[in-house]
Amino acid sequence: MSGDAPYEGHNAVVVLLLILLGVVATPWLTVRGIRLLVRARTTGTRRAWLGAAAVLTWAALIGVYTWGVLHLFFFDDTEQSRACNKAVPTGQLTGYDPSFIPLRFGCRTSDGATVDASVIPSYVNPVSAVLAVCAVTLTGFTRVQPKEEQK
């Protein structure tokens, strides 16, 4: 955000690209994860089970984050103004403070503080954080497991 456009929200192109990525990646990763689960059941290796869990966790993470971004997509200028006027006392709103990580739409006040406008469901960021840690951890465990290990 630049100083000459204090009421500028999230970049619409980035929002659209994130939605497109999420709408494509979530079902693709889900199907891939289910196929890996079926394969893990036949092979019985720990690496196969971890790989399936990692892929499904990535799918869940991308799905939850995309759900939050969809809320931004349908949040127009009028609603942005209304949400900030509800969250910030009259006359103290000086601009918007949008963020993609964590996903939020903040309202900047005259004292420099940022107040959350409650546009994104409250569970999106905590669930995304937990899923991100789990996805990275499972992916790491998958990479350190020996390939030939059997059940």
Short mmCIF file of C-alpha atoms in Angstrom, two decimals:
data_model
loop_
_atom_site.label_atom_id
_atom_site.label_comp_id
_atom_site.label_asym_id
_atom_site.label_seq_id
_atom_site.Cartn_x
_atom_site.Cartn_y
_atom_site.Cartn_z
CA MET A 1 0.00 0.00 0.00
CA SER A 2 1.33 3.43 -0.85
CA GLY A 3 0.95 6.66 1.10
CA ASP A 4 -1.15 8.28 -1.61
CA ALA A 5 -3.77 5.47 -1.48
CA PRO A 6 -4.42 4.79 2.21
CA TYR A 7 -7.82 3.21 1.51
CA GLU A 8 -6.53 0.63 -0.92
CA GLY A 9 -7.45 -2.96 -0.08
CA HIS A 10 -5.97 -6.26 -1.20
CA ASN A 11 -4.60 -6.44 -4.72
CA ALA A 12 -7.45 -7.83 -6.84
CA VAL A 13 -5.13 -9.66 -9.24
CA VAL A 14 -3.39 -11.47 -6.37
CA VAL A 15 -6.76 -12.36 -4.83
CA LEU A 16 -7.97 -13.83 -8.13
CA LEU A 17 -4.73 -15.78 -8.65
CA LEU A 18 -4.90 -17.19 -5.11
CA ILE A 19 -8.50 -18.26 -5.65
CA LEU A 20 -7.64 -19.89 -8.97
CA LEU A 21 -4.68 -21.69 -7.43
CA GLY A 22 -6.75 -22.86 -4.47
CA VAL A 23 -9.71 -24.02 -6.56
CA VAL A 24 -7.38 -26.10 -8.75
CA ALA A 25 -4.88 -27.32 -6.15
CA THR A 26 -7.29 -28.34 -3.37
CA PRO A 27 -9.24 -31.01 -5.29
CA TRP A 28 -6.12 -32.16 -7.16
CA LEU A 29 -4.17 -32.66 -3.93
CA THR A 30 -7.17 -34.31 -2.28
CA VAL A 31 -7.51 -36.87 -5.07
CA ARG A 32 -3.75 -37.44 -5.06
CA GLY A 33 -3.76 -37.89 -1.28
CA ILE A 34 -6.59 -40.43 -1.46
CA ARG A 35 -4.75 -42.35 -4.17
CA LEU A 36 -1.63 -42.33 -2.00
CA LEU A 37 -3.69 -43.64 0.94
CA VAL A 38 -4.90 -46.55 -1.19
CA ARG A 39 -1.33 -47.25 -2.27
CA ALA A 40 -0.09 -46.97 1.34
CA ARG A 41 -2.61 -49.55 2.42
CA THR A 42 -1.17 -52.06 -0.05
CA THR A 43 2.51 -51.27 0.51
CA GLY A 44 2.28 -50.77 4.26
CA THR A 45 5.38 -48.55 4.51
CA ARG A 46 5.56 -45.73 6.98
CA ARG A 47 6.87 -43.46 4.22
CA ALA A 48 3.76 -44.13 2.11
CA TRP A 49 1.43 -43.34 5.03
CA LEU A 50 3.36 -40.16 5.86
CA GLY A 51 3.32 -39.10 2.21
CA ALA A 52 -0.44 -39.53 1.97
CA ALA A 53 -0.96 -37.64 5.23
CA ALA A 54 1.33 -34.83 4.05
CA VAL A 55 -0.49 -34.40 0.73
CA LEU A 56 -3.90 -34.40 2.42
CA THR A 57 -2.68 -31.86 4.98
CA TRP A 58 -1.43 -29.59 2.18
CA ALA A 59 -4.85 -29.93 0.51
CA ALA A 60 -6.60 -28.94 3.74
CA LEU A 61 -4.26 -25.97 4.24
CA ILE A 62 -4.81 -24.66 0.73
CA GLY A 63 -8.56 -25.23 1.01
CA VAL A 64 -8.90 -23.32 4.30
CA TYR A 65 -6.73 -20.45 3.06
CA THR A 66 -8.72 -20.27 -0.20
CA TRP A 67 -11.93 -20.13 1.84
CA GLY A 68 -10.55 -17.06 3.60
CA VAL A 69 -9.47 -15.44 0.32
CA LEU A 70 -12.96 -16.01 -1.09
CA HIS A 71 -14.31 -13.82 1.71
CA LEU A 72 -12.02 -11.03 0.49
CA PHE A 73 -13.17 -11.52 -3.10
CA PHE A 74 -16.79 -10.83 -2.19
CA PHE A 75 -15.90 -7.93 0.12
CA ASP A 76 -16.45 -4.76 -1.95
CA ASP A 77 -15.52 -1.13 -1.24
CA THR A 78 -18.83 -0.29 0.42
CA GLU A 79 -18.57 -3.27 2.76
CA GLN A 80 -14.93 -2.40 3.54
CA SER A 81 -15.97 1.09 4.59
CA ARG A 82 -18.94 -0.20 6.58
CA ALA A 83 -16.83 -2.83 8.39
CA CYS A 84 -14.13 -0.31 9.32
CA ASN A 85 -16.67 2.27 10.48
CA LYS A 86 -18.18 -0.40 12.72
CA ALA A 87 -14.77 -1.50 14.10
CA VAL A 88 -13.18 1.94 14.55
CA PRO A 89 -14.64 4.90 16.48
CA THR A 90 -16.00 7.73 14.35
CA GLY A 91 -13.36 10.03 12.89
CA GLN A 92 -10.39 7.81 13.75
CA LEU A 93 -10.16 5.77 10.51
CA THR A 94 -7.09 6.77 8.49
CA GLY A 95 -6.81 3.86 6.05
CA TYR A 96 -6.87 0.15 5.44
CA ASP A 97 -4.14 -2.32 6.36
CA PRO A 98 -4.66 -5.47 4.25
CA SER A 99 -2.49 -8.55 4.72
CA PHE A 100 -2.21 -11.91 2.98
CA ILE A 101 -0.13 -13.56 5.75
CA PRO A 102 -1.87 -13.64 8.12
CA LEU A 103 -4.96 -13.25 6.00
CA ARG A 104 -6.87 -10.22 7.30
CA PHE A 105 -8.40 -6.88 6.50
CA GLY A 106 -7.34 -4.29 9.05
CA CYS A 107 -8.49 -0.74 9.63
CA ARG A 108 -5.75 1.76 10.54
CA THR A 109 -6.65 4.34 13.19
CA SER A 110 -5.35 7.85 13.77
CA ASP A 111 -3.18 6.64 16.67
CA GLY A 112 -1.39 4.16 14.37
CA ALA A 113 -3.12 1.03 15.67
CA THR A 114 -4.71 -1.54 13.38
CA VAL A 115 -8.12 -2.98 14.22
CA ASP A 116 -9.32 -6.19 12.55
CA ALA A 117 -12.51 -5.62 10.54
CA SER A 118 -13.67 -9.23 11.09
CA VAL A 119 -14.02 -9.96 7.39
CA ILE A 120 -12.18 -13.27 7.43
CA PRO A 121 -13.73 -15.99 9.62
CA SER A 122 -11.86 -16.07 12.93
CA TYR A 123 -10.81 -19.71 12.53
CA VAL A 124 -9.03 -19.33 9.16
CA ASN A 125 -5.66 -18.02 10.41
CA PRO A 126 -5.25 -20.34 13.43
CA VAL A 127 -6.32 -23.41 11.44
CA SER A 128 -4.04 -22.38 8.56
CA ALA A 129 -1.11 -21.98 10.95
CA VAL A 130 -1.62 -25.41 12.52
CA LEU A 131 -2.08 -27.05 9.12
CA ALA A 132 1.04 -25.32 7.76
CA VAL A 133 3.16 -26.63 10.65
CA CYS A 134 1.69 -30.12 10.25
CA ALA A 135 2.14 -30.12 6.46
CA VAL A 136 5.77 -29.02 6.64
CA THR A 137 6.51 -31.48 9.46
CA LEU A 138 4.87 -34.42 7.67
CA THR A 139 6.65 -33.54 4.44
CA GLY A 140 9.96 -33.45 6.33
CA PHE A 141 9.27 -36.82 7.97
CA THR A 142 8.39 -38.26 4.57
CA ARG A 143 11.75 -37.17 3.18
CA VAL A 144 13.82 -38.73 5.99
CA GLN A 145 12.09 -42.13 5.98
CA PRO A 146 14.01 -44.88 4.19
CA LYS A 147 12.34 -45.94 0.93
CA GLU A 148 12.66 -49.67 1.49
CA GLU A 149 11.19 -49.78 5.03
CA GLN A 150 8.31 -52.26 5.43
CA LYS A 151 5.51 -52.39 7.97
#
